[in-house]
PDB file of C-alpha atoms in Angstrom:
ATOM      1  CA  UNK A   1     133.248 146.058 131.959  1.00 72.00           C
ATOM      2  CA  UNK A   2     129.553 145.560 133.199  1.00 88.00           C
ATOM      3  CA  UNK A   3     126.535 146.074 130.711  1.00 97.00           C
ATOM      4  CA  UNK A   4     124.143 148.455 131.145  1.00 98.00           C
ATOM      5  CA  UNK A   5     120.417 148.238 132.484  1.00 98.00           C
ATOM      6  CA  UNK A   6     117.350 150.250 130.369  1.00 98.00           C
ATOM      7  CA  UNK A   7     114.493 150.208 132.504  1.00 98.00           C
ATOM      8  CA  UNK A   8     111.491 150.640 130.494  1.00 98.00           C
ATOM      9  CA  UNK A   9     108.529 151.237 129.946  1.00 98.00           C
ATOM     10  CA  UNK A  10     106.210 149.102 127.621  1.00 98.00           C
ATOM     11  CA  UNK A  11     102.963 151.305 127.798  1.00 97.00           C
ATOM     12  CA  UNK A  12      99.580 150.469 128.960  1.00 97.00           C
ATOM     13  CA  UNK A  13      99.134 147.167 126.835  1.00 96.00           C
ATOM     14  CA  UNK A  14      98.368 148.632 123.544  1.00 97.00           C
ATOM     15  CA  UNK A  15     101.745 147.648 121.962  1.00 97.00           C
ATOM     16  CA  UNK A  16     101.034 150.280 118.847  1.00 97.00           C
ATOM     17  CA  UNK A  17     101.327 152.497 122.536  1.00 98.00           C
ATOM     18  CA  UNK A  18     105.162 150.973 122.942  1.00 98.00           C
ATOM     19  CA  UNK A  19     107.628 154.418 122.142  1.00 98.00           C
ATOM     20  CA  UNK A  20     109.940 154.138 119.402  1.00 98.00           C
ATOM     21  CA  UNK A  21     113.179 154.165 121.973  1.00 98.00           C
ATOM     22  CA  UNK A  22     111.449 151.964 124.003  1.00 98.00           C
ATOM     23  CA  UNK A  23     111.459 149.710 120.669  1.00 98.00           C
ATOM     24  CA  UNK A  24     115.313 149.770 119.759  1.00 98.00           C
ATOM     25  CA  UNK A  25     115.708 149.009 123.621  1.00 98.00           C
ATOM     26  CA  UNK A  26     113.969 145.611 123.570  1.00 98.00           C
ATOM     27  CA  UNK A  27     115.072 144.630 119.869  1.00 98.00           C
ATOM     28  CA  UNK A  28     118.704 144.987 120.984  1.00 98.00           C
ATOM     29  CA  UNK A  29     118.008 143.502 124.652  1.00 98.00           C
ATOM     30  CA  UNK A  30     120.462 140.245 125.037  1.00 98.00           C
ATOM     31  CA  UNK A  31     117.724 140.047 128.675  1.00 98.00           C
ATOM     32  CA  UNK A  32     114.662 140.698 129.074  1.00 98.00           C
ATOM     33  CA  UNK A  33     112.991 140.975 132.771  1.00 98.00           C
ATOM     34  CA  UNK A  34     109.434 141.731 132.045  1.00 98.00           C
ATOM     35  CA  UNK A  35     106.288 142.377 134.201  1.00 96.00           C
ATOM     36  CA  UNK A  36     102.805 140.975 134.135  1.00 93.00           C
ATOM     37  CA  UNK A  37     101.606 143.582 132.572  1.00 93.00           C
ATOM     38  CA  UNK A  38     103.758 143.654 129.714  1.00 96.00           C
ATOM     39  CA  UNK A  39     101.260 142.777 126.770  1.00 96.00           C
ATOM     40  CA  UNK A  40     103.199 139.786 125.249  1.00 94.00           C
ATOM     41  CA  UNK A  41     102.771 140.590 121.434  1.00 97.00           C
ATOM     42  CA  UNK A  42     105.501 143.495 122.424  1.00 98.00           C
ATOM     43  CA  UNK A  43     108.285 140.705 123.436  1.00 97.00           C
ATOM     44  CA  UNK A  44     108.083 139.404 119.675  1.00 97.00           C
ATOM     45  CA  UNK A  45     109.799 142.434 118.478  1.00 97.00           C
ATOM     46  CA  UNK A  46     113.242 140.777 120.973  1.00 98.00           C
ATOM     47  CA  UNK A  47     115.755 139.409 118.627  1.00 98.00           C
ATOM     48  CA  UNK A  48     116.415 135.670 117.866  1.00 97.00           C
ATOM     49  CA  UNK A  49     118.163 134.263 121.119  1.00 97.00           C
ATOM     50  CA  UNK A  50     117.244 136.571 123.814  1.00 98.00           C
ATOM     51  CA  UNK A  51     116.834 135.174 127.414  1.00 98.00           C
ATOM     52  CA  UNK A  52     113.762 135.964 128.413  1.00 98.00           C
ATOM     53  CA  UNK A  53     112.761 136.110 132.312  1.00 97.00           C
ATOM     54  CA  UNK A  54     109.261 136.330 133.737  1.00 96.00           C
ATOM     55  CA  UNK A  55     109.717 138.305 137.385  1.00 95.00           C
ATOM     56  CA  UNK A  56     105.524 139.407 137.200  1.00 89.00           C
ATOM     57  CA  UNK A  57     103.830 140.316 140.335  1.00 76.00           C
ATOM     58  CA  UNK A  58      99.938 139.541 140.370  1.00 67.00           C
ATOM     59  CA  UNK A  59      97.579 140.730 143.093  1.00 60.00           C
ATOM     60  CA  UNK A  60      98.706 138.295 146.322  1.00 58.00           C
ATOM     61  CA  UNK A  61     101.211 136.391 144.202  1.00 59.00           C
ATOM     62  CA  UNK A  62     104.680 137.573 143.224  1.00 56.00           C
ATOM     63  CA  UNK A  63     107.015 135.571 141.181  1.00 73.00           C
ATOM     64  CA  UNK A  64     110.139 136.949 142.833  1.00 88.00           C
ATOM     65  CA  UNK A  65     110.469 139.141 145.343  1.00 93.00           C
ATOM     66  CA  UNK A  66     112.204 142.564 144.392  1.00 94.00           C
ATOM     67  CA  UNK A  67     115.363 142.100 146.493  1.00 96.00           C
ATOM     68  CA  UNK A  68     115.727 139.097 143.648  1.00 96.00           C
ATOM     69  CA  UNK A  69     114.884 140.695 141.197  1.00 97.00           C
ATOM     70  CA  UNK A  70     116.860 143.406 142.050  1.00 97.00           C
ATOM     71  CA  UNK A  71     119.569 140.528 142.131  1.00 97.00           C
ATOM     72  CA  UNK A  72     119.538 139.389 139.116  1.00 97.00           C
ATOM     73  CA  UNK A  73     119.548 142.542 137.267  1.00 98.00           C
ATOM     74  CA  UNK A  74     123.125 142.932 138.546  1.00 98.00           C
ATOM     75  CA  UNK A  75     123.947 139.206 138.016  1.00 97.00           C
ATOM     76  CA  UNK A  76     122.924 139.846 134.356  1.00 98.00           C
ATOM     77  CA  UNK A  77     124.641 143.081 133.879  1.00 98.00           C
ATOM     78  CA  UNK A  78     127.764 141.583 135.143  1.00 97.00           C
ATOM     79  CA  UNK A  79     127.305 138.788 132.191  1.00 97.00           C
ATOM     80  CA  UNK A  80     125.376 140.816 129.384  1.00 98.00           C
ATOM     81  CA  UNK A  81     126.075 144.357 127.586  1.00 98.00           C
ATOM     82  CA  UNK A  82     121.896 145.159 127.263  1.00 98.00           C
ATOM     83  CA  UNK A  83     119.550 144.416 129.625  1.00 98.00           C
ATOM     84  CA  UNK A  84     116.226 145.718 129.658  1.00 98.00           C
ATOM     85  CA  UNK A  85     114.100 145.785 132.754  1.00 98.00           C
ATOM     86  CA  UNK A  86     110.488 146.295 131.096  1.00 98.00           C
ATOM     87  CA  UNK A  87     107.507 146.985 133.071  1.00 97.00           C
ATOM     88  CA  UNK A  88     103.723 147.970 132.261  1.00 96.00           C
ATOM     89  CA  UNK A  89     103.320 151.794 131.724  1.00 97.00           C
ATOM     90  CA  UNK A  90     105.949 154.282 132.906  1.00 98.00           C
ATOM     91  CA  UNK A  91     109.145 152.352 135.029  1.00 97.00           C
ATOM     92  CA  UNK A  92     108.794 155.819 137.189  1.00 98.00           C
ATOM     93  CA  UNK A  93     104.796 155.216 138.098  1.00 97.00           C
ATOM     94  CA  UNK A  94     104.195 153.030 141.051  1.00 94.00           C
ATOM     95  CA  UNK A  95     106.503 151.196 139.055  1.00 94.00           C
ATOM     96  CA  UNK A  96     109.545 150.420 141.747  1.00 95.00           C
ATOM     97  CA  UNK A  97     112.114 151.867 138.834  1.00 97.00           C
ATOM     98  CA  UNK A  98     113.691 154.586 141.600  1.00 97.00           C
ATOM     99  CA  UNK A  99     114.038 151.064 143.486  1.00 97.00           C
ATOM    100  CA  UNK A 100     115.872 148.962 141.139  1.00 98.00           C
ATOM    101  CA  UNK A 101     117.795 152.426 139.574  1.00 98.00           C
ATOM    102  CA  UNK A 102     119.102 153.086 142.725  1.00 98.00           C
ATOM    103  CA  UNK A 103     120.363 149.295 143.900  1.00 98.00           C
ATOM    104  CA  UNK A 104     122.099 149.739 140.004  1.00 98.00           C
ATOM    105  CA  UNK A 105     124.011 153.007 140.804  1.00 98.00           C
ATOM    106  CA  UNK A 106     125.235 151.387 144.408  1.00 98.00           C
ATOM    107  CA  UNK A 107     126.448 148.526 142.873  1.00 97.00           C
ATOM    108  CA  UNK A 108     128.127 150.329 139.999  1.00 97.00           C
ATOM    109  CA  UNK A 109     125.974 149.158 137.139  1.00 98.00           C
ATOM    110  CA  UNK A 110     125.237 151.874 134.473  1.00 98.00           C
ATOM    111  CA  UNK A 111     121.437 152.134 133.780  1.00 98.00           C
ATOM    112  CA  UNK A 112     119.269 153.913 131.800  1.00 98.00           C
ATOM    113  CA  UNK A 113     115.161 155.206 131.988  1.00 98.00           C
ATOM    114  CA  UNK A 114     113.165 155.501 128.942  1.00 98.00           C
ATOM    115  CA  UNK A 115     109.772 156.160 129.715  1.00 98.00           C
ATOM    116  CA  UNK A 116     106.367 154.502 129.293  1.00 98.00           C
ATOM    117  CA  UNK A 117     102.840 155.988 128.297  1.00 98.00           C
ATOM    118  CA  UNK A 118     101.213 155.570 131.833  1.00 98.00           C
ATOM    119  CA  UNK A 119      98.238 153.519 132.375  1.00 97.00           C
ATOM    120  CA  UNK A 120      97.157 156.824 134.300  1.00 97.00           C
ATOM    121  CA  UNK A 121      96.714 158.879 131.627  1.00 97.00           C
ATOM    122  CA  UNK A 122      96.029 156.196 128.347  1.00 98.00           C
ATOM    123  CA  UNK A 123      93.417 154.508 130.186  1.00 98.00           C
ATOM    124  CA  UNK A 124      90.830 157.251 131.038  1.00 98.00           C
ATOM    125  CA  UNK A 125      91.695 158.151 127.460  1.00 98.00           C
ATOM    126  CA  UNK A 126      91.092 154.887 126.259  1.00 98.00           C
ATOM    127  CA  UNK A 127      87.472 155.194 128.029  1.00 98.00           C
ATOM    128  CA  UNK A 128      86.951 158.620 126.819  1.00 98.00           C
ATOM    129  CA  UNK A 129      87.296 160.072 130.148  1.00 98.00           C
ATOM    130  CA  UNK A 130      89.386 163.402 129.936  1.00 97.00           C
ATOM    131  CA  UNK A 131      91.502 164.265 132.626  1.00 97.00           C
ATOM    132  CA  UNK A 132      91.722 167.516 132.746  1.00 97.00           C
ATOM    133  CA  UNK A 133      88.773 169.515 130.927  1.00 97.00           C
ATOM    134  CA  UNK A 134      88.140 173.861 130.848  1.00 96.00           C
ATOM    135  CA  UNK A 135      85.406 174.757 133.167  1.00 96.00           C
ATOM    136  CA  UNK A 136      85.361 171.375 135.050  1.00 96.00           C
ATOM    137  CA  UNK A 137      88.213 170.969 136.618  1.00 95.00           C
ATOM    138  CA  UNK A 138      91.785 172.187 136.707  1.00 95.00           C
ATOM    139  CA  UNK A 139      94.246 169.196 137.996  1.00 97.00           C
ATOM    140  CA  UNK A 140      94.208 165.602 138.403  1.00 97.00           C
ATOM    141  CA  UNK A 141      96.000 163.301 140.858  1.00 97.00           C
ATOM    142  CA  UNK A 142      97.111 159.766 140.823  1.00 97.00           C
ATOM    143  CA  UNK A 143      97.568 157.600 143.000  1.00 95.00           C
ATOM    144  CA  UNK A 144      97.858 153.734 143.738  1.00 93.00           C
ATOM    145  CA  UNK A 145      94.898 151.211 145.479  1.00 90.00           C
ATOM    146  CA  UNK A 146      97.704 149.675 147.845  1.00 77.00           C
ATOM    147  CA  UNK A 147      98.767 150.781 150.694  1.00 68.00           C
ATOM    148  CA  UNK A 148     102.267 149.969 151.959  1.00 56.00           C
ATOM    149  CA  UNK A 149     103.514 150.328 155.207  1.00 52.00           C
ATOM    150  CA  UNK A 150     105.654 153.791 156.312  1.00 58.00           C
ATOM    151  CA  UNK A 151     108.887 153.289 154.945  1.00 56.00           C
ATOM    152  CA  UNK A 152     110.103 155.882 158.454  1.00 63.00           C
ATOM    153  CA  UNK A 153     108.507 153.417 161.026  1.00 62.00           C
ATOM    154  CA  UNK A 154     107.382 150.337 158.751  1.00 60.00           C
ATOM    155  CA  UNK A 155     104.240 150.800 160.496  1.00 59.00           C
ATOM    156  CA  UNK A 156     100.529 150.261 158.521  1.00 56.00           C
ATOM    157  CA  UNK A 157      98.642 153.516 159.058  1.00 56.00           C
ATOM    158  CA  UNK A 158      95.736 152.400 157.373  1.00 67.00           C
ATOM    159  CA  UNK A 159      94.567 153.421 154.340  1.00 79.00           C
ATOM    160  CA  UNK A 160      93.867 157.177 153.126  1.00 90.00           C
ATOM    161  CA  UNK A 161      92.759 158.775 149.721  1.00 91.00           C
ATOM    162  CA  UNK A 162      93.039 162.024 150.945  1.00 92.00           C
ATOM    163  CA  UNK A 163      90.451 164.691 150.409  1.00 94.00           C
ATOM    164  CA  UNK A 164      88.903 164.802 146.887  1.00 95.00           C
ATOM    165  CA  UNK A 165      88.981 168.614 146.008  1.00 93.00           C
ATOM    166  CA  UNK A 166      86.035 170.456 143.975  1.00 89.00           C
ATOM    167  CA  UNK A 167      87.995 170.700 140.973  1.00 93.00           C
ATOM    168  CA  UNK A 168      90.473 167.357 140.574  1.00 97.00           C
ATOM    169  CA  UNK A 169      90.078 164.057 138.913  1.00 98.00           C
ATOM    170  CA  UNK A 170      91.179 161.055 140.721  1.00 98.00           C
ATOM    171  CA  UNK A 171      93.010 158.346 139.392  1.00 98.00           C
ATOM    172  CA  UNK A 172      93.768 155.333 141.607  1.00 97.00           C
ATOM    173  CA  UNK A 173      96.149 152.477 139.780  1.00 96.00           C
ATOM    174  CA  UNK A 174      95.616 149.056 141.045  1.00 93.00           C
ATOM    175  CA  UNK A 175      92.081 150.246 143.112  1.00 92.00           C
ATOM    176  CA  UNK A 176      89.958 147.599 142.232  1.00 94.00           C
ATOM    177  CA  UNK A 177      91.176 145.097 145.214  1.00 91.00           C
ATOM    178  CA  UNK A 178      90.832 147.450 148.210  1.00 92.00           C
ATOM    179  CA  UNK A 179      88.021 149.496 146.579  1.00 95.00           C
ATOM    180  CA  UNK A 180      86.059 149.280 149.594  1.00 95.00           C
ATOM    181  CA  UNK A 181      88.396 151.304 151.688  1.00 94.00           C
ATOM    182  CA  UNK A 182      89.373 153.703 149.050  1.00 95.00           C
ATOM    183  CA  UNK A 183      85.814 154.694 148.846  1.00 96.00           C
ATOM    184  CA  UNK A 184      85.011 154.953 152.167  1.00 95.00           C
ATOM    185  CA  UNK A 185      88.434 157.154 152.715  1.00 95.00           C
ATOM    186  CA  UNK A 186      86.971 159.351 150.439  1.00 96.00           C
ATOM    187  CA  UNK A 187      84.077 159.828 152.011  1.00 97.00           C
ATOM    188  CA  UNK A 188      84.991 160.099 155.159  1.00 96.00           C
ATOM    189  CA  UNK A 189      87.023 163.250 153.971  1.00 96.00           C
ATOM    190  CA  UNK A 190      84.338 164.693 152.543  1.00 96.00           C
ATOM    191  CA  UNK A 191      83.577 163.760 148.937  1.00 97.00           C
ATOM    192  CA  UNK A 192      80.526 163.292 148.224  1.00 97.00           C
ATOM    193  CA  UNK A 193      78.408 160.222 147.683  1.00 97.00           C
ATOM    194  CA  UNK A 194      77.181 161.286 144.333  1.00 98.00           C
ATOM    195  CA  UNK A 195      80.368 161.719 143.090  1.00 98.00           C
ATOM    196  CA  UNK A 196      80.824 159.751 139.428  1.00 98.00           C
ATOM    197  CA  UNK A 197      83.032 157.086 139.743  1.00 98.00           C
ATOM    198  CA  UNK A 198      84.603 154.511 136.991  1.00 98.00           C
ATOM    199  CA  UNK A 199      86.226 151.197 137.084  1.00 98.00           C
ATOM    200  CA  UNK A 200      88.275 150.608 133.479  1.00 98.00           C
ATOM    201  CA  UNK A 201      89.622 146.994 133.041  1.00 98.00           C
ATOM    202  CA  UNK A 202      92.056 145.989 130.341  1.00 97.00           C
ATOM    203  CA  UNK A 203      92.322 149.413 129.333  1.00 97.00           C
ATOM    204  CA  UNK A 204      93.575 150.133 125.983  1.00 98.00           C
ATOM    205  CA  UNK A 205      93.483 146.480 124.638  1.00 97.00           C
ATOM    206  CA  UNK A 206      90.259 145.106 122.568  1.00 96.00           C
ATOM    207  CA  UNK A 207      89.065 143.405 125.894  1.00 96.00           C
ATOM    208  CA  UNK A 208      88.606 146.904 127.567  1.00 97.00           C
ATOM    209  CA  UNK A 209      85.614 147.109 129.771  1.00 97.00           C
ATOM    210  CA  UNK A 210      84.286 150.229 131.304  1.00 97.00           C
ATOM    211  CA  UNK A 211      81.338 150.814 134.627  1.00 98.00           C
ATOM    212  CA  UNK A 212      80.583 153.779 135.785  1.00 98.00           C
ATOM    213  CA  UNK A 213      78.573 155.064 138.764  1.00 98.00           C
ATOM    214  CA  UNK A 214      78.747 157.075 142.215  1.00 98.00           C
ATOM    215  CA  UNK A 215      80.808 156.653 144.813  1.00 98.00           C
ATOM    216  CA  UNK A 216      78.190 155.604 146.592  1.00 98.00           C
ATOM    217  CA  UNK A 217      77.270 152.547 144.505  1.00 98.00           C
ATOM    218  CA  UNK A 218      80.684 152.225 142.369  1.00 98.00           C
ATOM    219  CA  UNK A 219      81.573 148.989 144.900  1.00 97.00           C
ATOM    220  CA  UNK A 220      78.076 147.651 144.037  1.00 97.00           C
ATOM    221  CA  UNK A 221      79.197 148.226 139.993  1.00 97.00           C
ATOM    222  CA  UNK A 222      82.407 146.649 140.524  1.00 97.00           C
ATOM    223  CA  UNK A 223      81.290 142.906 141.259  1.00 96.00           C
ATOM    224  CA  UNK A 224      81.623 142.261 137.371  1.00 96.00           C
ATOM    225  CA  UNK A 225      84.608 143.780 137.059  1.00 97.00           C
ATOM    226  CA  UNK A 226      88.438 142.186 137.772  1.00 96.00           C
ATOM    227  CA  UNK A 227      92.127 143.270 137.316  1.00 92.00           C
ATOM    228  CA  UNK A 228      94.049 144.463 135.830  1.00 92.00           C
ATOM    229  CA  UNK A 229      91.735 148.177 136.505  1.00 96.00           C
ATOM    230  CA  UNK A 230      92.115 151.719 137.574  1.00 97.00           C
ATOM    231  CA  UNK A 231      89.731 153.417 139.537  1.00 98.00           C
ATOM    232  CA  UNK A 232      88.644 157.110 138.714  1.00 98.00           C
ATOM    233  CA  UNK A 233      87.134 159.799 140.422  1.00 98.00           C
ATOM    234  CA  UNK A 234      85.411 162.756 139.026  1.00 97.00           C
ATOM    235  CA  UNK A 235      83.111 164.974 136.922  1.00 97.00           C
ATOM    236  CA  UNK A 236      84.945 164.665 133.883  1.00 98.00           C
ATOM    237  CA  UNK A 237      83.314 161.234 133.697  1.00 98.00           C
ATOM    238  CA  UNK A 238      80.204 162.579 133.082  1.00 97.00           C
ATOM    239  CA  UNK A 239      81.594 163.535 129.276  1.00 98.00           C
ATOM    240  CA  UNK A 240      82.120 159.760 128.667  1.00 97.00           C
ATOM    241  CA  UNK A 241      78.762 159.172 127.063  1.00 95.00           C
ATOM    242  CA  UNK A 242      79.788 162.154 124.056  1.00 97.00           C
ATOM    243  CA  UNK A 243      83.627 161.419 124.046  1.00 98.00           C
ATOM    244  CA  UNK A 244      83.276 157.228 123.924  1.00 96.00           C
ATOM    245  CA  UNK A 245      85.376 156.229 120.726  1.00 97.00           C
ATOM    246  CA  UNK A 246      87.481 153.355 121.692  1.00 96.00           C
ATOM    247  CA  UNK A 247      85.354 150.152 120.459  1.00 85.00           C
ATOM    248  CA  UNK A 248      82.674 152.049 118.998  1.00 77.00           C
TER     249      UNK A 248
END
């Protein structure tokens, strides 16, 4: 009998963010495959004895590539009755958890999702940026700063942000790289220059840093900025100067 694979979530770094199930799942882990993002004081709650495996992927530099990865989460399944496949924010959010789920189930290896807080939605919190907000917008979108090639034609199309509509919020994961061409995407389908614009870094831990500006200067704004940070786009960031709490 194979074990069983929990791929989890650990939150956005806060680990008072970490879910209770989420929790059990890594205190009764015999393995432990964790991300970069995975804020470290959360993998002191793993029991005595755990094996614990570093598979992070940084900006240009992975540690193993996901076919590997992917490969050793049956190895250890095969060996193990809990393993838990933990990852930054939610395993279903630009998080390759459909990936690794779906090499489990063809291989005939139980697994298991429990979900994350998303980076998408703490963070903006975090910087007292509401997503949604009555009588400023109505929906919000999120989507991720890298672009990867067409999985119908493997093909690189280029970058595109779509078109920013009058009433959304933007939220781009992992934007602060190709910020550049995100922003000029966006223009280029019609958003507006003077569009407010912020870059969050570290969001939700006691290093969190927060810029805000137009789309038209954000890339200017950025230069003192570095990852990990999410990019967003909208007017709700003009209630950040009232609804700052975080740090204050």
């Amino acid at each position: 009998m194979s074990g069983k694979v929990y791929l989890t979530g650990a939150g956005p770094g806060d680990p008072e963010l970490l879910t209770i199930k989420a929790r059990r799942a890594i205190r009764q882990a015999d393995v432990i495959l964790y991300d970069h993002l995975v804020n470290e004081e959360i993998l002191k709650e793993a029991k005595a004895g755990v094996l614990l495996i570093y598979v992070g992927k940084e900006d240009r530099r992975h540690t193993m590539p996901q076919e590997e990865i992917n490969a050793k989460l049956h190895e250890y399944a095969l060996k193990y009755p809990k393993v838990v496949r933990l990852k930054g924010g939610d395993p279903l959010v630009f998080g390759r958890g459909g990936e690794e789920a779906l090499f489990l189930a063809k291989n005939g290896i139980a697994f298991e999702f429990i979900p994350g807080i998303s980076s998408a939605i703490a963070v903006p919190t975090y910087a007292g940026i509401p997503l949604t907000h009555r009588g400023i917008n109505t929906s919000f979108r999120v989507m991720t700063g890298h672009q990867a090639a067409c999985h119908k034609c493997g093909k690189d199309h280029g970058f595109d942000a779509g078109v920013l509509r009058e009433n959304e919020t933007l939220v781009i994961l992992m934007g602060l790289h190709g910020l550049e061409k995100i922003i000029a995407s966006l223009v280029k389908n019609g958003a507006s220059p003077s569009t407010p614009c912020a870059i969050i870094e570290n969001g939700t831990m006691p290093t969190q840093k927060c810029v805000t500006a137009t789309l038209a200067t954000i890339v200017e704004a950025s230069i003192v900025m570095n990852s990990p940070a999410i990019v967003v786009v909208g007017e709700t960031i003009g209630l950040q100067e009232q609804l700052q709490w975080f740090g204050v």
